[in-house]
């Protein structure tokens, strides 16, 4: 499907271009990845349930990533950076698990 | 979350304020997807989908590349740390040798000075007795050499290895069998020497030793061997040797030379009354 091809094209593009992550952005890369994964799994689940909408995905992806990075940044400023990033990872992890469980149910029982 | 509240799902529930996990899992699939269901379809949306999925792919690739690039730097750091540790260990050994040489010089000078007076000679005798008793002097003599080693093919059998408690028991057994001085692999056992284990190596006086462990004990060779064989320690080591194949050899040894122990920290001093 178009979506998978787009994702694969993005991965290939990233591997070819080899962009360098600026130093100030590097600490937020892991949390951004987890947030992106959460949005991706949500999109996959929506696709399986027939409700995928790319506008919703774009908004959820961007807002997830930005909000996660902002929370970690605020935490670093206050001094609780590692705790806040743990909290963000925990919540995103729970959501990822919930979505993956629903995906599993759809794929193997429907 | 507002949708769920207005749907009356949580109205009046006693645990309404503890529904955090419920909320997280319930909204795992963004409710906006359901709301936007069936809006537009067509070629334009196909292109939009393609572009929108490009960015996450890019992000994933960037993260993986970034992680891969960081790995060689980490291993280089690790190697640098290892080589620093080795250099420092080398330097520490050299300093130890220097300290031993200086101690010998101090001892010689002290003997020369104290030999000038009767009181000095008496003090020198006291010092010698104390040094021998506290294992701070080199001790020579005939005695016994006990060699202990892991079983040759110990594999995963935990008891086929030599542990710190084996060496501890053996040292205690040698003391009670009449040894007057004991050293393990060249490390003199004083009254404050600890035989511990860290990870998989045995540390004697905080220095790691590797098998085979050679215990030299100065004393009456036959007497020590006989008493050790009869003692609990000797029987224990024999059982281990017979059951698990641990190497346990005792031989009489002539002209043993046990190095001086470390740890004679000067704490109190008083000038001699004239």
Tab-separated table of C-alpha atoms in Angstrom:
chain	number	residue	atom	x	y	z
A	1	UNK	CA	0.000	0.000	0.000
A	2	UNK	CA	0.925	3.597	-0.452
A	3	UNK	CA	1.552	4.074	3.234
A	4	UNK	CA	4.068	1.216	3.513
A	5	UNK	CA	5.807	2.334	0.335
A	6	UNK	CA	6.023	5.850	1.747
A	7	UNK	CA	7.515	4.561	4.991
A	8	UNK	CA	10.030	2.397	3.165
A	9	UNK	CA	10.918	5.303	0.871
A	10	UNK	CA	11.528	7.468	3.949
A	11	UNK	CA	13.818	4.841	5.470
A	12	UNK	CA	15.778	4.462	2.227
A	13	UNK	CA	16.039	8.229	1.858
A	14	UNK	CA	17.375	8.520	5.390
A	15	UNK	CA	19.967	5.783	4.782
A	16	UNK	CA	21.109	7.414	1.522
A	17	UNK	CA	21.228	10.993	2.700
A	18	UNK	CA	22.954	10.192	6.022
A	19	UNK	CA	21.896	13.455	7.625
A	20	UNK	CA	23.850	14.554	10.666
A	21	UNK	CA	21.802	15.199	13.741
A	22	UNK	CA	22.737	18.587	15.248
A	23	UNK	CA	24.270	18.290	18.713
A	24	UNK	CA	21.508	20.167	20.556
A	25	UNK	CA	18.906	17.808	19.083
A	26	UNK	CA	20.692	14.559	19.895
A	27	UNK	CA	19.393	14.007	23.449
A	28	UNK	CA	15.809	14.168	22.221
A	29	UNK	CA	16.253	11.704	19.386
A	30	UNK	CA	15.428	8.523	21.374
A	31	UNK	CA	12.260	9.974	22.862
A	32	UNK	CA	11.212	11.295	19.462
A	33	UNK	CA	11.667	7.808	18.039
A	34	UNK	CA	9.459	6.248	20.713
A	35	UNK	CA	6.785	8.899	20.111
A	36	UNK	CA	7.027	8.282	16.363
A	37	UNK	CA	6.656	4.535	16.928
A	38	UNK	CA	3.543	5.176	19.003
A	39	UNK	CA	1.992	7.243	16.212
A	40	UNK	CA	3.018	4.620	13.633
A	41	UNK	CA	1.444	1.732	15.503
A	42	UNK	CA	-1.692	3.797	16.034
A	43	UNK	CA	-1.787	4.425	12.287
A	44	UNK	CA	-1.309	0.733	11.520
A	45	UNK	CA	-4.160	-0.161	13.862
A	46	UNK	CA	-6.398	2.472	12.291
A	47	UNK	CA	-5.516	1.074	8.877
A	48	UNK	CA	-6.572	-2.409	9.970
A	49	UNK	CA	-9.827	-1.071	11.369
A	50	UNK	CA	-10.406	0.857	8.159
A	51	UNK	CA	-10.314	4.297	9.755
A	52	UNK	CA	-6.866	5.499	8.649
A	53	UNK	CA	-6.716	9.162	7.741
A	54	UNK	CA	-3.397	10.678	6.754
A	55	UNK	CA	-4.254	14.119	8.101
A	56	UNK	CA	-4.954	12.650	11.537
A	57	UNK	CA	-1.746	10.654	11.304
A	58	UNK	CA	0.330	13.664	10.326
A	59	UNK	CA	-1.061	15.731	13.182
A	60	UNK	CA	-0.716	12.925	15.736
A	61	UNK	CA	2.813	12.097	14.597
A	62	UNK	CA	4.072	15.659	14.702
A	63	UNK	CA	2.348	16.521	17.966
A	64	UNK	CA	3.511	13.286	19.670
A	65	UNK	CA	7.108	13.852	18.679
A	66	UNK	CA	7.184	17.548	19.477
A	67	UNK	CA	5.337	17.213	22.790
A	68	UNK	CA	7.564	14.347	23.928
A	69	UNK	CA	10.698	16.352	23.097
A	70	UNK	CA	9.291	19.481	24.778
A	71	UNK	CA	8.428	17.566	27.951
A	72	UNK	CA	11.957	16.177	28.137
A	73	UNK	CA	13.420	19.613	27.420
A	74	UNK	CA	11.314	21.197	30.191
A	75	UNK	CA	12.377	18.409	32.503
A	76	UNK	CA	16.037	19.100	31.720
A	77	UNK	CA	15.500	22.785	32.486
A	78	UNK	CA	13.807	22.038	35.813
A	79	UNK	CA	16.240	19.291	36.701
A	80	UNK	CA	13.999	16.226	36.496
A	81	UNK	CA	14.922	15.353	32.920
A	82	UNK	CA	15.538	11.655	33.396
A	83	UNK	CA	12.400	11.138	35.501
A	84	UNK	CA	10.178	12.935	33.010
A	85	UNK	CA	11.661	11.062	30.094
A	86	UNK	CA	11.028	7.830	31.989
A	87	UNK	CA	7.409	8.859	32.481
A	88	UNK	CA	7.016	9.712	28.796
A	89	UNK	CA	8.570	6.416	27.757
A	90	UNK	CA	6.300	4.509	30.167
A	91	UNK	CA	3.122	6.119	28.821
A	92	UNK	CA	4.155	5.733	25.195
A	93	UNK	CA	5.158	2.159	25.881
A	94	UNK	CA	1.733	1.366	27.352
A	95	UNK	CA	0.048	2.886	24.310
A	96	UNK	CA	2.296	0.961	21.953
A	97	UNK	CA	1.475	-2.267	23.753
A	98	UNK	CA	-2.259	-1.534	23.629
A	99	UNK	CA	-2.103	-0.807	19.907
A	100	UNK	CA	0.067	-3.817	19.135
A	101	UNK	CA	-2.322	-6.047	21.094
A	102	UNK	CA	-5.246	-4.729	19.070
A	103	UNK	CA	-3.252	-5.236	15.852
A	104	UNK	CA	-2.460	-8.790	16.874
A	105	UNK	CA	-6.129	-9.471	17.565
A	106	UNK	CA	-7.093	-8.050	14.179
A	107	UNK	CA	-4.437	-9.953	12.268
A	108	UNK	CA	-4.776	-13.364	13.813
A	109	UNK	CA	-8.374	-13.617	14.936
A	110	UNK	CA	-10.298	-11.684	12.341
B	1	UNK	CA	-10.943	11.981	27.281
B	2	UNK	CA	-13.751	14.491	27.059
B	3	UNK	CA	-15.685	12.128	24.785
B	4	UNK	CA	-15.518	9.356	27.328
B	5	UNK	CA	-16.710	11.610	30.104
B	6	UNK	CA	-19.673	12.899	28.125
B	7	UNK	CA	-20.568	9.350	27.233
B	8	UNK	CA	-21.327	8.889	30.892
B	9	UNK	CA	-18.873	6.036	31.240
B	10	UNK	CA	-17.237	7.440	34.333
B	11	UNK	CA	-20.119	9.323	35.916
B	12	UNK	CA	-20.607	8.188	39.478
B	13	UNK	CA	-17.869	5.520	39.432
B	14	UNK	CA	-16.159	5.348	42.823
B	15	UNK	CA	-12.721	4.911	41.266
B	16	UNK	CA	-13.194	7.598	38.665
B	17	UNK	CA	-10.034	9.413	39.743
B	18	UNK	CA	-7.878	6.294	39.398
B	19	UNK	CA	-8.638	5.594	35.783
B	20	UNK	CA	-5.264	6.767	34.434
B	21	UNK	CA	-4.218	3.417	33.002
B	22	UNK	CA	-7.709	2.852	31.605
B	23	UNK	CA	-7.573	6.206	29.862
B	24	UNK	CA	-4.137	5.553	28.451
B	25	UNK	CA	-5.098	2.210	26.953
B	26	UNK	CA	-8.547	3.370	25.840
B	27	UNK	CA	-7.167	6.314	23.900
B	28	UNK	CA	-4.200	4.371	22.510
B	29	UNK	CA	-5.903	4.586	19.139
B	30	UNK	CA	-6.417	8.276	18.572
B	31	UNK	CA	-10.198	8.928	18.661
B	32	UNK	CA	-9.686	11.409	15.822
B	33	UNK	CA	-9.315	8.441	13.452
B	34	UNK	CA	-12.871	7.298	14.136
B	35	UNK	CA	-14.193	10.828	13.755
B	36	UNK	CA	-12.466	11.363	10.402
B	37	UNK	CA	-13.684	8.014	9.106
B	38	UNK	CA	-14.905	7.995	5.540
B	39	UNK	CA	-13.979	11.587	4.760
B	40	UNK	CA	-12.037	11.653	1.487
B	41	UNK	CA	-10.598	9.000	-0.796
B	42	UNK	CA	-8.776	9.228	-4.100
B	43	UNK	CA	-5.439	9.817	-5.820
B	44	UNK	CA	-4.817	13.054	-3.950
B	45	UNK	CA	-5.087	11.251	-0.645
B	46	UNK	CA	-2.724	8.565	-1.953
B	47	UNK	CA	-0.027	11.163	-2.554
B	48	UNK	CA	-0.715	12.795	0.805
B	49	UNK	CA	-0.365	9.432	2.540
B	50	UNK	CA	2.937	8.775	0.762
B	51	UNK	CA	4.429	12.114	1.773
B	52	UNK	CA	3.138	11.902	5.324
B	53	UNK	CA	4.682	8.463	5.848
B	54	UNK	CA	8.009	9.639	4.405
B	55	UNK	CA	8.862	11.661	7.508
B	56	UNK	CA	8.609	8.846	10.098
B	57	UNK	CA	10.671	6.637	7.814
B	58	UNK	CA	13.308	9.335	7.597
B	59	UNK	CA	13.281	9.732	11.375
B	60	UNK	CA	13.698	5.988	11.960
B	61	UNK	CA	16.594	5.801	9.520
B	62	UNK	CA	18.288	8.809	11.116
B	63	UNK	CA	17.990	7.274	14.579
B	64	UNK	CA	19.391	3.916	13.473
B	65	UNK	CA	22.287	5.534	11.594
B	66	UNK	CA	23.009	7.774	14.565
B	67	UNK	CA	23.085	4.800	16.928
B	68	UNK	CA	25.347	2.829	14.584
B	69	UNK	CA	27.736	5.754	14.259
B	70	UNK	CA	27.971	6.065	18.021
B	71	UNK	CA	28.985	2.429	18.531
B	72	UNK	CA	32.612	2.617	17.318
B	73	UNK	CA	33.194	5.714	19.442
B	74	UNK	CA	31.942	3.808	22.489
B	75	UNK	CA	34.195	0.833	21.821
B	76	UNK	CA	37.151	3.183	21.299
B	77	UNK	CA	36.407	4.764	24.677
B	78	UNK	CA	36.218	1.331	26.242
B	79	UNK	CA	39.591	0.360	24.791
B	80	UNK	CA	41.107	3.607	26.009
B	81	UNK	CA	39.820	2.923	29.519
B	82	UNK	CA	41.208	-0.609	29.461
B	83	UNK	CA	44.655	0.559	28.368
B	84	UNK	CA	44.618	3.301	31.030
B	85	UNK	CA	43.812	0.695	33.668
B	86	UNK	CA	46.681	-1.468	32.485
B	87	UNK	CA	49.127	1.432	32.558
B	88	UNK	CA	48.066	2.366	36.077
B	89	UNK	CA	48.405	-1.235	37.252
B	90	UNK	CA	51.903	-1.317	35.773
B	91	UNK	CA	52.820	1.930	37.513
B	92	UNK	CA	51.383	0.655	40.806
B	93	UNK	CA	53.494	-2.505	40.553
B	94	UNK	CA	56.608	-0.428	39.959
B	95	UNK	CA	55.827	1.757	42.953
B	96	UNK	CA	55.274	-1.346	45.055
B	97	UNK	CA	58.708	-2.667	44.078
B	98	UNK	CA	60.232	0.714	44.876
B	99	UNK	CA	58.514	0.767	48.256
B	100	UNK	CA	59.813	-2.726	49.055
B	101	UNK	CA	63.365	-1.706	48.164
B	102	UNK	CA	63.126	1.430	50.302
B	103	UNK	CA	61.771	-0.613	53.197
B	104	UNK	CA	64.797	-2.892	52.928
B	105	UNK	CA	67.121	0.121	52.991
B	106	UNK	CA	65.318	1.559	56.014
B	107	UNK	CA	65.655	-1.779	57.786
B	108	UNK	CA	69.391	-1.932	57.091
B	109	UNK	CA	69.980	1.630	58.275
B	110	UNK	CA	67.913	0.995	61.399
B	111	UNK	CA	69.914	-2.111	62.288
B	112	UNK	CA	73.170	-0.228	61.834
B	113	UNK	CA	72.073	2.639	64.063
B	114	UNK	CA	70.565	0.441	66.775
B	115	UNK	CA	73.678	-1.750	66.962
B	116	UNK	CA	75.595	1.128	68.566
B	117	UNK	CA	74.053	0.791	72.045
B	118	UNK	CA	72.797	-1.902	74.372
B	119	UNK	CA	69.314	-0.366	74.495
B	120	UNK	CA	69.397	-0.154	70.716
B	121	UNK	CA	70.265	-3.816	70.330
B	122	UNK	CA	67.446	-4.781	72.717
B	123	UNK	CA	65.043	-2.622	70.731
B	124	UNK	CA	66.247	-4.287	67.522
B	125	UNK	CA	65.549	-7.714	69.037
B	126	UNK	CA	62.031	-6.608	70.018
B	127	UNK	CA	61.454	-5.263	66.546
B	128	UNK	CA	62.585	-8.512	64.932
B	129	UNK	CA	60.314	-10.603	67.132
B	130	UNK	CA	57.381	-8.302	66.448
B	131	UNK	CA	58.067	-8.243	62.711
B	132	UNK	CA	58.226	-12.013	62.516
B	133	UNK	CA	55.052	-12.370	64.548
B	134	UNK	CA	53.140	-9.901	62.422
B	135	UNK	CA	54.504	-11.279	59.150
B	136	UNK	CA	56.198	-8.020	58.247
B	137	UNK	CA	59.607	-9.592	57.743
B	138	UNK	CA	60.907	-12.028	55.173
B	139	UNK	CA	60.731	-15.541	56.545
B	140	UNK	CA	62.826	-18.431	55.350
B	141	UNK	CA	62.871	-22.061	56.255
B	142	UNK	CA	61.704	-25.510	55.354
B	143	UNK	CA	58.057	-26.221	55.168
B	144	UNK	CA	55.249	-27.416	53.018
B	145	UNK	CA	53.915	-26.393	49.603
B	146	UNK	CA	50.224	-26.993	48.915
B	147	UNK	CA	49.077	-26.605	45.323
B	148	UNK	CA	45.378	-26.095	44.652
B	149	UNK	CA	43.829	-25.672	41.235
B	150	UNK	CA	40.459	-25.796	39.470
B	151	UNK	CA	39.447	-29.142	37.991
B	152	UNK	CA	40.904	-29.351	34.465
B	153	UNK	CA	37.613	-29.587	32.615
B	154	UNK	CA	35.234	-27.945	35.050
B	155	UNK	CA	32.743	-26.747	32.479
B	156	UNK	CA	29.626	-25.574	34.262
B	157	UNK	CA	29.978	-27.589	37.472
B	158	UNK	CA	30.198	-24.822	40.063
B	159	UNK	CA	31.945	-26.913	42.711
B	160	UNK	CA	34.786	-27.881	40.380
B	161	UNK	CA	36.334	-24.441	40.924
B	162	UNK	CA	38.383	-23.258	43.859
B	163	UNK	CA	36.616	-20.553	45.886
B	164	UNK	CA	37.826	-18.110	48.495
B	165	UNK	CA	36.364	-20.190	51.332
B	166	UNK	CA	38.464	-23.153	50.218
B	167	UNK	CA	41.625	-21.092	50.510
B	168	UNK	CA	40.436	-19.630	53.807
B	169	UNK	CA	39.803	-23.058	55.284
B	170	UNK	CA	43.137	-24.297	54.007
B	171	UNK	CA	45.045	-21.348	55.488
B	172	UNK	CA	43.311	-21.842	58.849
B	173	UNK	CA	44.124	-25.530	58.675
B	174	UNK	CA	47.803	-24.773	57.995
B	175	UNK	CA	47.960	-22.361	60.937
B	176	UNK	CA	46.496	-24.938	63.303
B	177	UNK	CA	48.756	-27.624	61.847
B	178	UNK	CA	51.752	-25.619	63.033
B	179	UNK	CA	52.746	-23.315	60.192
B	180	UNK	CA	54.600	-20.184	61.302
B	181	UNK	CA	54.298	-18.245	58.055
B	182	UNK	CA	52.047	-18.661	55.017
B	183	UNK	CA	52.084	-17.083	51.563
B	184	UNK	CA	49.736	-17.665	48.598
B	185	UNK	CA	51.283	-17.140	45.152
B	186	UNK	CA	53.854	-14.863	46.713
B	187	UNK	CA	51.360	-12.867	48.791
B	188	UNK	CA	52.210	-13.087	52.486
B	189	UNK	CA	49.278	-13.742	54.790
B	190	UNK	CA	49.335	-11.370	57.763
B	191	UNK	CA	46.794	-11.076	60.537
B	192	UNK	CA	44.880	-8.499	58.522
B	193	UNK	CA	45.069	-10.127	55.106
B	194	UNK	CA	41.687	-10.920	53.627
B	195	UNK	CA	41.041	-13.720	51.160
B	196	UNK	CA	37.999	-12.593	49.202
B	197	UNK	CA	36.392	-13.254	45.910
B	198	UNK	CA	35.325	-10.675	43.356
B	199	UNK	CA	33.661	-11.885	40.193
B	200	UNK	CA	35.511	-15.009	39.242
B	201	UNK	CA	38.921	-14.272	40.692
B	202	UNK	CA	40.201	-14.679	44.198
B	203	UNK	CA	41.797	-11.636	45.804
B	204	UNK	CA	44.394	-11.989	48.515
B	205	UNK	CA	45.125	-8.679	50.195
B	206	UNK	CA	43.129	-6.984	47.410
B	207	UNK	CA	45.424	-8.365	44.712
B	208	UNK	CA	43.806	-10.747	42.219
B	209	UNK	CA	45.468	-14.109	41.878
B	210	UNK	CA	44.994	-16.655	39.161
B	211	UNK	CA	45.068	-20.411	39.569
B	212	UNK	CA	46.970	-22.597	40.287
B	213	UNK	CA	47.210	-21.372	43.871
B	214	UNK	CA	50.512	-22.185	45.526
B	215	UNK	CA	50.353	-22.023	49.316
B	216	UNK	CA	53.805	-21.989	50.926
B	217	UNK	CA	53.885	-22.635	54.659
B	218	UNK	CA	57.042	-22.519	56.778
B	219	UNK	CA	57.168	-25.018	59.619
B	220	UNK	CA	57.886	-28.642	60.401
B	221	UNK	CA	57.203	-30.373	57.051
B	222	UNK	CA	56.226	-33.796	58.359
B	223	UNK	CA	54.305	-32.456	61.329
B	224	UNK	CA	52.304	-30.049	59.209
B	225	UNK	CA	51.440	-32.668	56.616
B	226	UNK	CA	50.333	-35.178	59.244
B	227	UNK	CA	48.230	-32.705	61.225
B	228	UNK	CA	46.743	-31.186	58.056
B	229	UNK	CA	45.696	-34.605	56.752
B	230	UNK	CA	43.903	-35.275	60.035
B	231	UNK	CA	42.256	-31.882	60.272
B	232	UNK	CA	38.831	-30.797	59.011
B	233	UNK	CA	40.478	-28.601	56.396
B	234	UNK	CA	42.559	-31.462	55.016
B	235	UNK	CA	39.611	-33.831	54.883
B	236	UNK	CA	37.488	-31.188	53.184
B	237	UNK	CA	40.058	-30.580	50.454
B	238	UNK	CA	40.473	-34.335	49.956
B	239	UNK	CA	36.720	-34.737	49.523
B	240	UNK	CA	36.661	-31.909	46.982
B	241	UNK	CA	39.594	-33.429	45.125
B	242	UNK	CA	38.040	-36.888	44.996
B	243	UNK	CA	34.514	-35.782	44.175
B	244	UNK	CA	35.061	-32.878	41.782
B	245	UNK	CA	38.593	-33.350	40.543
B	246	UNK	CA	40.042	-30.241	42.156
B	247	UNK	CA	43.811	-30.458	42.254
B	248	UNK	CA	45.124	-30.717	45.809
B	249	UNK	CA	48.800	-31.629	46.214
B	250	UNK	CA	50.913	-31.341	49.342
B	251	UNK	CA	54.690	-31.620	49.164
B	252	UNK	CA	57.471	-30.936	51.603
B	253	UNK	CA	59.539	-27.992	50.422
B	254	UNK	CA	63.029	-26.927	51.409
B	255	UNK	CA	64.373	-23.424	51.744
B	256	UNK	CA	61.154	-21.568	51.272
B	257	UNK	CA	61.470	-17.820	51.197
B	258	UNK	CA	58.269	-15.988	52.007
B	259	UNK	CA	58.218	-12.266	51.241
B	260	UNK	CA	57.314	-9.723	53.869
B	261	UNK	CA	53.698	-8.752	54.173
B	262	UNK	CA	52.546	-5.204	53.591
B	263	UNK	CA	50.445	-3.140	55.880
B	264	UNK	CA	52.828	-1.916	58.532
B	265	UNK	CA	51.425	1.571	58.749
B	266	UNK	CA	53.172	3.673	61.356
B	267	UNK	CA	50.483	5.104	63.637
B	268	UNK	CA	52.205	6.105	66.883
B	269	UNK	CA	55.735	7.291	67.496
B	270	UNK	CA	57.574	8.584	70.504
B	271	UNK	CA	61.060	9.974	70.749
B	272	UNK	CA	63.349	7.854	72.900
B	273	UNK	CA	64.066	9.251	76.325
B	274	UNK	CA	67.711	10.276	76.515
